[in-house]
Each structure stands twice: as C-alpha cells, then as structure tokens.
mmCIF file with all atom_site columns, C-alpha atoms in Angstrom:
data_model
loop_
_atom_site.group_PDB
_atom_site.id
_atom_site.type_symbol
_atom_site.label_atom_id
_atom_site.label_alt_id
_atom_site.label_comp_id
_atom_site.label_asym_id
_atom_site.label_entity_id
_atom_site.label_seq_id
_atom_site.pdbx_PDB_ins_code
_atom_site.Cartn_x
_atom_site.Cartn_y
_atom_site.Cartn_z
_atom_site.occupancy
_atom_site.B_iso_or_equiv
_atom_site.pdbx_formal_charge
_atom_site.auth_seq_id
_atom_site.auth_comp_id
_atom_site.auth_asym_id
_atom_site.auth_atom_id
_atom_site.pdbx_PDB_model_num
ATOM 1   C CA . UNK L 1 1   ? -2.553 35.370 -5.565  1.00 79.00 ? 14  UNK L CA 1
ATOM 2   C CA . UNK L 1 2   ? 0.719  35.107 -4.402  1.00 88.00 ? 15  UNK L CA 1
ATOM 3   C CA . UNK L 1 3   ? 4.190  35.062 -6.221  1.00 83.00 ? 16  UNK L CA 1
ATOM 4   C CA . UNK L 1 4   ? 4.143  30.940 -6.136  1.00 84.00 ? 17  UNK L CA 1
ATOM 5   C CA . UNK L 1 5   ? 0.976  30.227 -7.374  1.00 89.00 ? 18  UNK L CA 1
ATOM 6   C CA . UNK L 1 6   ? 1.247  33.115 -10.251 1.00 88.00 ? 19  UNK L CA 1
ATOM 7   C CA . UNK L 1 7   ? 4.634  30.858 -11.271 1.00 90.00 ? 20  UNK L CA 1
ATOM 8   C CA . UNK L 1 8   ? 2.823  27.457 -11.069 1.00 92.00 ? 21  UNK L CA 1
ATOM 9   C CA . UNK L 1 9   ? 0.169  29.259 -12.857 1.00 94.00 ? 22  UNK L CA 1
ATOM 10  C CA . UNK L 1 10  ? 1.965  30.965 -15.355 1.00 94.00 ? 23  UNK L CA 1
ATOM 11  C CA . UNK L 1 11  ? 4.724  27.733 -16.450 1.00 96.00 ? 24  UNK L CA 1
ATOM 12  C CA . UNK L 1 12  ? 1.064  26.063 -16.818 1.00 96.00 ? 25  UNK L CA 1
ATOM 13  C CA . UNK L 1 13  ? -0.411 29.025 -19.126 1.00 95.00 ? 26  UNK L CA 1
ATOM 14  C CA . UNK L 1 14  ? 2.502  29.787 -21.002 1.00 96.00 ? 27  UNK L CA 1
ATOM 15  C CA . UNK L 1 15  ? 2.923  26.782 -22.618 1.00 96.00 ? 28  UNK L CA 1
ATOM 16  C CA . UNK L 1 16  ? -0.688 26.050 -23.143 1.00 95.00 ? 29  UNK L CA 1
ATOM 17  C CA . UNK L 1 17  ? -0.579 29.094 -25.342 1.00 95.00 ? 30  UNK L CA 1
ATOM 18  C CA . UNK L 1 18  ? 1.856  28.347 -27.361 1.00 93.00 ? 31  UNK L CA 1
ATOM 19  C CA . UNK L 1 19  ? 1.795  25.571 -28.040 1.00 91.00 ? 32  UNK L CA 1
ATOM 20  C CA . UNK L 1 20  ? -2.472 25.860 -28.922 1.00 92.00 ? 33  UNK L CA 1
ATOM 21  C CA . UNK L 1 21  ? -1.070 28.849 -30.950 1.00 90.00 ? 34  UNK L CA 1
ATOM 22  C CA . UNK L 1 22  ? 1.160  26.586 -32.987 1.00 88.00 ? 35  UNK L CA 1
ATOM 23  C CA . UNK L 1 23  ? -0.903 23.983 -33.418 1.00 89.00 ? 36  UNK L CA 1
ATOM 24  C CA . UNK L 1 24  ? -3.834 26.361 -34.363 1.00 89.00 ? 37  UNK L CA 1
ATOM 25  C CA . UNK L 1 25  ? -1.239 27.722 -37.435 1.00 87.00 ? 38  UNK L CA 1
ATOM 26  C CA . UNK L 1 26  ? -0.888 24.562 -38.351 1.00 84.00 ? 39  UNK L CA 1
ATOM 27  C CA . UNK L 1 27  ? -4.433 23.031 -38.569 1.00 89.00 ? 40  UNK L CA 1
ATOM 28  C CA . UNK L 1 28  ? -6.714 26.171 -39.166 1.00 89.00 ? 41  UNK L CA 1
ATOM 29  C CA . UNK L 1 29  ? -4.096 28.211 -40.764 1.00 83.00 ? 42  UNK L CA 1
ATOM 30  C CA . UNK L 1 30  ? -2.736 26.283 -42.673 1.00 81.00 ? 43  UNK L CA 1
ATOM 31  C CA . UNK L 1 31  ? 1.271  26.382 -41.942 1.00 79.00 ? 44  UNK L CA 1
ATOM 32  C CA . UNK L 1 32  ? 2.892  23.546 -42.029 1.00 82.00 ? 45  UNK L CA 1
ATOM 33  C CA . UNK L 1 33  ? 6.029  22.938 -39.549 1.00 80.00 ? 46  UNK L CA 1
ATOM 34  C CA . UNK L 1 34  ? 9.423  22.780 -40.416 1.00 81.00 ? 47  UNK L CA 1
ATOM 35  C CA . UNK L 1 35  ? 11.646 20.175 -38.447 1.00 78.00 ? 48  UNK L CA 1
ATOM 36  C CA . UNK L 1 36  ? 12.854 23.204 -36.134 1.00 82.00 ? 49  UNK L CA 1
ATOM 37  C CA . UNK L 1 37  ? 9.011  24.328 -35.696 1.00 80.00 ? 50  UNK L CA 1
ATOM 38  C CA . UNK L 1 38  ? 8.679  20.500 -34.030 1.00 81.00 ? 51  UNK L CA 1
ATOM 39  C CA . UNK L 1 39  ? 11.704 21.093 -31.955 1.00 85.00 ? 52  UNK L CA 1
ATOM 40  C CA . UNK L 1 40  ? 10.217 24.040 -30.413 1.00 90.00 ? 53  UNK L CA 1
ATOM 41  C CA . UNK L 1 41  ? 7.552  21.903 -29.533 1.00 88.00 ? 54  UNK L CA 1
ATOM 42  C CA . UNK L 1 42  ? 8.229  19.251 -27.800 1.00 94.00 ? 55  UNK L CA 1
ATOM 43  C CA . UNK L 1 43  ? 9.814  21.499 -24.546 1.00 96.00 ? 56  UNK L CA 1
ATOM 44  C CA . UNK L 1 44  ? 6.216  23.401 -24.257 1.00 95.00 ? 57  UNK L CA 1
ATOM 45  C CA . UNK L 1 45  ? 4.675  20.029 -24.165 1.00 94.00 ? 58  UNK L CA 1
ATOM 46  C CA . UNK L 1 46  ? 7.313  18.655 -21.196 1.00 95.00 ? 59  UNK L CA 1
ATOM 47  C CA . UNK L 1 47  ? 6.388  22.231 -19.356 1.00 96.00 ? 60  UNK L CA 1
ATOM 48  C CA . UNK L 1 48  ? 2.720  21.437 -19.617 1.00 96.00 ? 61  UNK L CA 1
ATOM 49  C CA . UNK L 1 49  ? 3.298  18.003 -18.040 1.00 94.00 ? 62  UNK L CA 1
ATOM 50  C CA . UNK L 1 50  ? 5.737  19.238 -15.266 1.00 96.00 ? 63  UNK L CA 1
ATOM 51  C CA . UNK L 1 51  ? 3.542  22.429 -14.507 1.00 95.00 ? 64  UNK L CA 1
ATOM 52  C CA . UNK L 1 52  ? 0.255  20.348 -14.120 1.00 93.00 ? 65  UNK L CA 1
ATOM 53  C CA . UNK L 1 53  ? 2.687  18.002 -11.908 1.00 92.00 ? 66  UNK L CA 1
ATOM 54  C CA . UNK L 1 54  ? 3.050  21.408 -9.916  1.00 92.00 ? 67  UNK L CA 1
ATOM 55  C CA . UNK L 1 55  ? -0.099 21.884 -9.499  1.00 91.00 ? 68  UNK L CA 1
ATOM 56  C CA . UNK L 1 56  ? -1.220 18.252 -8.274  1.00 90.00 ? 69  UNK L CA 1
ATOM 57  C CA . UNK L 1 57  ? 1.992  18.951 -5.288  1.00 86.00 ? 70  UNK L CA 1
ATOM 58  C CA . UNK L 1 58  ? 1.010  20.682 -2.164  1.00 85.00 ? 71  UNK L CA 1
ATOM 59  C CA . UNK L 1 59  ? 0.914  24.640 -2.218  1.00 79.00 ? 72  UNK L CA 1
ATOM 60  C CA . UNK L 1 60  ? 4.317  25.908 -1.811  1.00 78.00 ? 73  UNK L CA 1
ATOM 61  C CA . UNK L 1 61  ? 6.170  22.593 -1.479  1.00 87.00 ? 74  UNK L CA 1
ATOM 62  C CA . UNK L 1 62  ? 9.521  21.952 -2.307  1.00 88.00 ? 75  UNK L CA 1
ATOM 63  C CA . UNK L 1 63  ? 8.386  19.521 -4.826  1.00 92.00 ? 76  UNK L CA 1
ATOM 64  C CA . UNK L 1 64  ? 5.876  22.069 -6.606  1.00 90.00 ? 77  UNK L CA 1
ATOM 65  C CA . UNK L 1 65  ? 8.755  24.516 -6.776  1.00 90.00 ? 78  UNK L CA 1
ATOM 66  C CA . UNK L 1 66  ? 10.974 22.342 -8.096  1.00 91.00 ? 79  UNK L CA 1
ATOM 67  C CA . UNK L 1 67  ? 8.863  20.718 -11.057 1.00 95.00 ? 80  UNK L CA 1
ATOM 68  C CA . UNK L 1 68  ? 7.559  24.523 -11.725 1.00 94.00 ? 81  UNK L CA 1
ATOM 69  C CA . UNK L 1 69  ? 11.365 25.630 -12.061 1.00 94.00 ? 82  UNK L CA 1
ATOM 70  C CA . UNK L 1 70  ? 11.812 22.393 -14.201 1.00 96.00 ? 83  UNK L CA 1
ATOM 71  C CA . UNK L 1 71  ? 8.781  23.322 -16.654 1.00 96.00 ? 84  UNK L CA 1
ATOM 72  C CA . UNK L 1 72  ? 10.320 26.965 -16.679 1.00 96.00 ? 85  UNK L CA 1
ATOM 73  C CA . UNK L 1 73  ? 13.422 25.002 -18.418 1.00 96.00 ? 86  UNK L CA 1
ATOM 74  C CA . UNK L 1 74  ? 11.547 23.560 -20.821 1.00 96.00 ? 87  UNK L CA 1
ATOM 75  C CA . UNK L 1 75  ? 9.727  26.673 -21.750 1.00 96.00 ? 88  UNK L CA 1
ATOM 76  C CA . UNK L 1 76  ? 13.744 28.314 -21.929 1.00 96.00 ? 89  UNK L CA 1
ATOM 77  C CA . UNK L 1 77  ? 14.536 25.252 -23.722 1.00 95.00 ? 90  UNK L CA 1
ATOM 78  C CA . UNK L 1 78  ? 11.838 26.119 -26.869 1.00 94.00 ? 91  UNK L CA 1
ATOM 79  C CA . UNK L 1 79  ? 12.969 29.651 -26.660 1.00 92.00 ? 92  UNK L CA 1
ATOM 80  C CA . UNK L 1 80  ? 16.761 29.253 -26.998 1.00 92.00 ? 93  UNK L CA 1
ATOM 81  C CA . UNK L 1 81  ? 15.600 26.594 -30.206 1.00 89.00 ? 94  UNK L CA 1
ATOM 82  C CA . UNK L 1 82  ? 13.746 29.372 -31.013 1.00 90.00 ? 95  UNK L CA 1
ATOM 83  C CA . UNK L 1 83  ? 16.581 31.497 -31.233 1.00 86.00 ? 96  UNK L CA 1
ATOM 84  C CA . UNK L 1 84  ? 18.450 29.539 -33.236 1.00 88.00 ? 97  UNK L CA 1
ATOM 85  C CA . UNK L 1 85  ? 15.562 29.014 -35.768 1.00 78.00 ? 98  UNK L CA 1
ATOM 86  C CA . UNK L 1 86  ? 14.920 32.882 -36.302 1.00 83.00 ? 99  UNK L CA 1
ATOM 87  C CA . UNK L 1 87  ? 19.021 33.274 -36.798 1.00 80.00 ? 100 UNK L CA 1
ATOM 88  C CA . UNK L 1 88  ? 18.485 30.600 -39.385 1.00 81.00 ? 101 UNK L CA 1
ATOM 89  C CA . UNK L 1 89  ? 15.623 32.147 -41.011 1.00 77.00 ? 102 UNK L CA 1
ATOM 90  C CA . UNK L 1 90  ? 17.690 35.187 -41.231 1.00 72.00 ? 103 UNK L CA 1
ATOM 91  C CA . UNK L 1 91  ? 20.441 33.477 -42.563 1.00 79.00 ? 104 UNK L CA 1
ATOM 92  C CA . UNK L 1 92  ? 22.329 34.427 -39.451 1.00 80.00 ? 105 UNK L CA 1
ATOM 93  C CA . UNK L 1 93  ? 23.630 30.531 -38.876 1.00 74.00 ? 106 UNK L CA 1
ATOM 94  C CA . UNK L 1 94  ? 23.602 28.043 -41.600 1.00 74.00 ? 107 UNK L CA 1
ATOM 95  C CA . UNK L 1 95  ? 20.957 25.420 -40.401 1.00 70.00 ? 108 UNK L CA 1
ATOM 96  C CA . UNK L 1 96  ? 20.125 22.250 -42.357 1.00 66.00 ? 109 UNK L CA 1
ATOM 97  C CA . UNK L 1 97  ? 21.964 21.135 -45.378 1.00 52.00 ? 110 UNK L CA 1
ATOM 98  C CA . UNK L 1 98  ? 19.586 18.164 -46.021 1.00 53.00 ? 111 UNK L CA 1
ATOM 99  C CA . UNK L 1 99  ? 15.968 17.991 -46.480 1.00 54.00 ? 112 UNK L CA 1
ATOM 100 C CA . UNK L 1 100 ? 13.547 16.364 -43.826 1.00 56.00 ? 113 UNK L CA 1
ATOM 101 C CA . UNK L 1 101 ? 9.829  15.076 -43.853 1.00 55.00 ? 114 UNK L CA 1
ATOM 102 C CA . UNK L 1 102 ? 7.371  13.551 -41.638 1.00 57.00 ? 115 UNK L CA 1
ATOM 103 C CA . UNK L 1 103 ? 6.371  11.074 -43.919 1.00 58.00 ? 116 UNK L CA 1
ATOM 104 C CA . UNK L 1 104 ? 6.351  7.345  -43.228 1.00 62.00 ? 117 UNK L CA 1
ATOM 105 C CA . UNK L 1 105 ? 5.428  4.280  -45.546 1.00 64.00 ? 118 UNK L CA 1
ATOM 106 C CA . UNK L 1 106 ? 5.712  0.686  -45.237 1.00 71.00 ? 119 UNK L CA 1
ATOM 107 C CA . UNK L 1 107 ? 6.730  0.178  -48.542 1.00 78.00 ? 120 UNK L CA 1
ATOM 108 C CA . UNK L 1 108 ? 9.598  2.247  -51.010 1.00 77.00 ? 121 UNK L CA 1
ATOM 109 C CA . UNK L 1 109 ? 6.618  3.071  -53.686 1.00 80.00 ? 122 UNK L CA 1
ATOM 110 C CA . UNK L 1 110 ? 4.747  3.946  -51.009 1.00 78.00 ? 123 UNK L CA 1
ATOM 111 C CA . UNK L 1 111 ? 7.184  6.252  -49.382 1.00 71.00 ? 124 UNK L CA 1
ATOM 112 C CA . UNK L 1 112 ? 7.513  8.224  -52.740 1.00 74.00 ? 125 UNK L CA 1
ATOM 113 C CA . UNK L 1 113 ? 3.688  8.702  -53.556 1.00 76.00 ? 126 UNK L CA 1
ATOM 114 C CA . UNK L 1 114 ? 3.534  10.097 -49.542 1.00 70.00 ? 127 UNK L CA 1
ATOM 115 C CA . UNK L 1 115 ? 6.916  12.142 -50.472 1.00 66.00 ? 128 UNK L CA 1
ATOM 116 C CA . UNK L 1 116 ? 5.521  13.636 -53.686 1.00 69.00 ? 129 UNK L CA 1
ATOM 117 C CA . UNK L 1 117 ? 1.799  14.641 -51.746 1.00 68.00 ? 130 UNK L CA 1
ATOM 118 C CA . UNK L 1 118 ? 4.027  16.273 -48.585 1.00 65.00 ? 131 UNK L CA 1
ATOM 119 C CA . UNK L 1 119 ? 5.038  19.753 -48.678 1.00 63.00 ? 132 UNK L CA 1
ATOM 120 C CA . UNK L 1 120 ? 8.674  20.828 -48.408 1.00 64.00 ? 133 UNK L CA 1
ATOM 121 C CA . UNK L 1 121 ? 8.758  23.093 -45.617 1.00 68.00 ? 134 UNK L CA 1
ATOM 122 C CA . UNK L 1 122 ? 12.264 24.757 -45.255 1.00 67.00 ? 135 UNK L CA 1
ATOM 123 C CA . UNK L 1 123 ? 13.409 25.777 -41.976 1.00 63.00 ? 136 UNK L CA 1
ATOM 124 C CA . UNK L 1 124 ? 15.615 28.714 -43.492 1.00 73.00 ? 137 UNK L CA 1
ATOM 125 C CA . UNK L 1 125 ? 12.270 30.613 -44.750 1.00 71.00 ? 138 UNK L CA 1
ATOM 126 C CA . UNK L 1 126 ? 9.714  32.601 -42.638 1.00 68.00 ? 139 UNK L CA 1
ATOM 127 C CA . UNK L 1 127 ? 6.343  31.451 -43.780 1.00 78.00 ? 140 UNK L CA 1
ATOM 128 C CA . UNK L 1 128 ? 4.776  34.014 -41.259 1.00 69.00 ? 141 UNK L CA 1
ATOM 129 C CA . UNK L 1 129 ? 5.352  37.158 -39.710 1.00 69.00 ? 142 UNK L CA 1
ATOM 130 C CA . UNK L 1 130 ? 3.848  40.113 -37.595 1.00 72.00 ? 143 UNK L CA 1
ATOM 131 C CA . UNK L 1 131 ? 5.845  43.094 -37.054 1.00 89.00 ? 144 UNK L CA 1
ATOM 132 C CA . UNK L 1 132 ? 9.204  41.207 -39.082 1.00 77.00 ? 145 UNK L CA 1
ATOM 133 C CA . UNK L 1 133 ? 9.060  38.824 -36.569 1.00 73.00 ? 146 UNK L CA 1
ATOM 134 C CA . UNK L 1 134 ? 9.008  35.132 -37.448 1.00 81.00 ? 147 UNK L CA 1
ATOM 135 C CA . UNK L 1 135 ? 6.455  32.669 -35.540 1.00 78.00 ? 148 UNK L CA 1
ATOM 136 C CA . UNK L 1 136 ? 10.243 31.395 -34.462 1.00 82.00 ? 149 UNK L CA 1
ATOM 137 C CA . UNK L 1 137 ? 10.786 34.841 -32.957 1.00 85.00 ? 150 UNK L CA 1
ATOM 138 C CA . UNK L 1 138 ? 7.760  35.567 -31.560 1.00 82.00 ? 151 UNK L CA 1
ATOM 139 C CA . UNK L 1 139 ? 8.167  32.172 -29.845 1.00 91.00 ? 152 UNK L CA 1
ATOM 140 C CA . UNK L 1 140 ? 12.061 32.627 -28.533 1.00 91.00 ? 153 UNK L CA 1
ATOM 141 C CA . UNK L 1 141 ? 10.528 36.121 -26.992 1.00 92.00 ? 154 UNK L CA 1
ATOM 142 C CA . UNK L 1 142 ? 7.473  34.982 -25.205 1.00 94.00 ? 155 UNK L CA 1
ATOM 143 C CA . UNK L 1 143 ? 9.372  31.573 -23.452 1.00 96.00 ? 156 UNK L CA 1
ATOM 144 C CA . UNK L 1 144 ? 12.620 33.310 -22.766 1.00 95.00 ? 157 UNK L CA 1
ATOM 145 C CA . UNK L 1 145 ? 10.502 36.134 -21.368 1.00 96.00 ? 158 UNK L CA 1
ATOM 146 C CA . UNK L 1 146 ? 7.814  33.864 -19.707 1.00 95.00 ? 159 UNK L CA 1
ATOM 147 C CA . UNK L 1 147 ? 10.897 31.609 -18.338 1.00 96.00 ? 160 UNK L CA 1
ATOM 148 C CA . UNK L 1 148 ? 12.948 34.542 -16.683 1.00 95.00 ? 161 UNK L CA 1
ATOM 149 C CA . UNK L 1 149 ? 9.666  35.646 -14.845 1.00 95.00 ? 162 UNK L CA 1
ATOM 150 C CA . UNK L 1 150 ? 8.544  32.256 -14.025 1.00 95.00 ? 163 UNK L CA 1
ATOM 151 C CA . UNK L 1 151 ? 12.267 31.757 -12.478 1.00 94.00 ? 164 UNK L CA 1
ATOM 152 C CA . UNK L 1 152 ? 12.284 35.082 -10.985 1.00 93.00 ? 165 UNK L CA 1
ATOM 153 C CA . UNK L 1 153 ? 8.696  34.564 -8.908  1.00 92.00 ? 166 UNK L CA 1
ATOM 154 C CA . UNK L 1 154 ? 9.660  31.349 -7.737  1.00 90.00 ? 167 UNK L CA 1
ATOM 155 C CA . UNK L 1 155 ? 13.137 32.214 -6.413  1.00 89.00 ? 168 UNK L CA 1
ATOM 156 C CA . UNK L 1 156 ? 12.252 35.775 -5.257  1.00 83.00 ? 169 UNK L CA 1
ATOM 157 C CA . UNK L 1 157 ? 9.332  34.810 -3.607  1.00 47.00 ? 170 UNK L CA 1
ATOM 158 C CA . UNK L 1 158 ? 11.387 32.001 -1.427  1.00 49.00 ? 171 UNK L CA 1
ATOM 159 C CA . UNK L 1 159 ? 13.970 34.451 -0.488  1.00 49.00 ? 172 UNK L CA 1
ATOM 160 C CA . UNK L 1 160 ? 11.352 36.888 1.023   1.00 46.00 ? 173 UNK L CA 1
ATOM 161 C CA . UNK L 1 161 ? 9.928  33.938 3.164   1.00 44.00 ? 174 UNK L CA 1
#
C-alpha cells in the first residue's frame, strides 16, 4: 500500500472509529452527550463523507487528494473542539453558562414533561475516563494525531513523486 491510499484509507477509518465509538457510549453504554460531545461529532461525520468521496476519485488524483486533505480538516476540526471540551472539563476555560437539551415538543406542556424525562448532561463534568483522560481527550488525541499523519502522507508522498 502506498503512502496515498494509507491517507485515503486512514481519513476513512479514523472517523469511522470514532465516531462508532461515540455512538456505541451513547447507546450501549449508556452516556449521554453533552452539547460539546455533538460538536465533536458532526466534523467525523463530514470526514466520513469527504473520505468515501476520496475513495470514489481516481487513485492518486488531484481531486482524491484534495477531498482526503479536506476530511483530514474535519477530523482536526473535532480534535481542536475536543480540546476545548477537555480544558472545560478541567475547568481550564469557562464553557457554557446556560443549560442546553435536545428536547423538542410541539406544545409548552409538552416541552416540560420531555424536559423533566431528559437528563442534564453538563459539558464541564467528565462522565468517563481511562487513564484521567476524558472521552473529550481521548478524542482531541486520536484526530489531532490521525489528522497530522493523514496530512503528512498525503503531502510527503506528493513531494517524493
């Protein structure tokens, strides 16, 4: 495998993983996201979409490259949110000031009964860890990791051509 396919291939993986990984936590684990958990979503998701673009490109195109680099972006996108969300959990920045929920009703009483049945998920609390390190953390490390290496095969391997 060369360096070009192992970055298409890995800005495809990458995000796959985590984001499987998050939504596993949340459905068989039982974790429920805070609003800064979605955040750190949604730019694994846009990877996933531009790396299977990559993929459906011709080998080694300009095109491929490009959309590869673009889904390594996203994945440095999720990790830099990341970032932020870890500092907040360590009360490193401040973070939210108001609550925020998911829920949606068509009516006010509605709204309330959803409201009272939702769990309050704060953003400035770790409900997980492995080795001290937040699901936030672990996430800024493995995109801002997978992102530098995903950048670094796909420009290294077009200055050696």
């Amino acid at each position: 495998m060369n360096r070009f396919d192992a970055g298409r291939l890995i800005a495809l993986l990458l995000p796959l993983a985590l984001l499987g990984g998050a939504l596993g936590s949340q459905y068989i684990g039982g974790l429920y996201p805070c609003e800064m958990c979605w955040w750190q979503r949604y730019p694994h998701a846009a990877a996933i979409l531009l790396a299977g673009g990559a993929f459906t490109a011709p080998a080694a195109s300009s095109r491929a490259r490009t959309l590869t680099l673009l889904a390594a972006l996203a994945i440095a996108i999720s990790g830099a949110i990341g970032v932020y969300h870890a500092g907040v959990e360590l009360q490193i920045f401040q973070g939210f000031t108001t609550c925020s929920t998911t829920a949606t009703a068509t009516s006010t009483e509605d709204l309330l009964k959803k409201l009272m049945k939702v769990p309050l998920i704060r953003c400035d609390q770790v409900q997980w860890s492995f080795l001290g390190i937040s699901l936030a953390g672990w996430n800024a490390i493995f995109s801002l990791s997978g992102a530098a290496v995903i950048a670094w095969l796909m420009l290294g391997g077009r200055r050696s051509r």
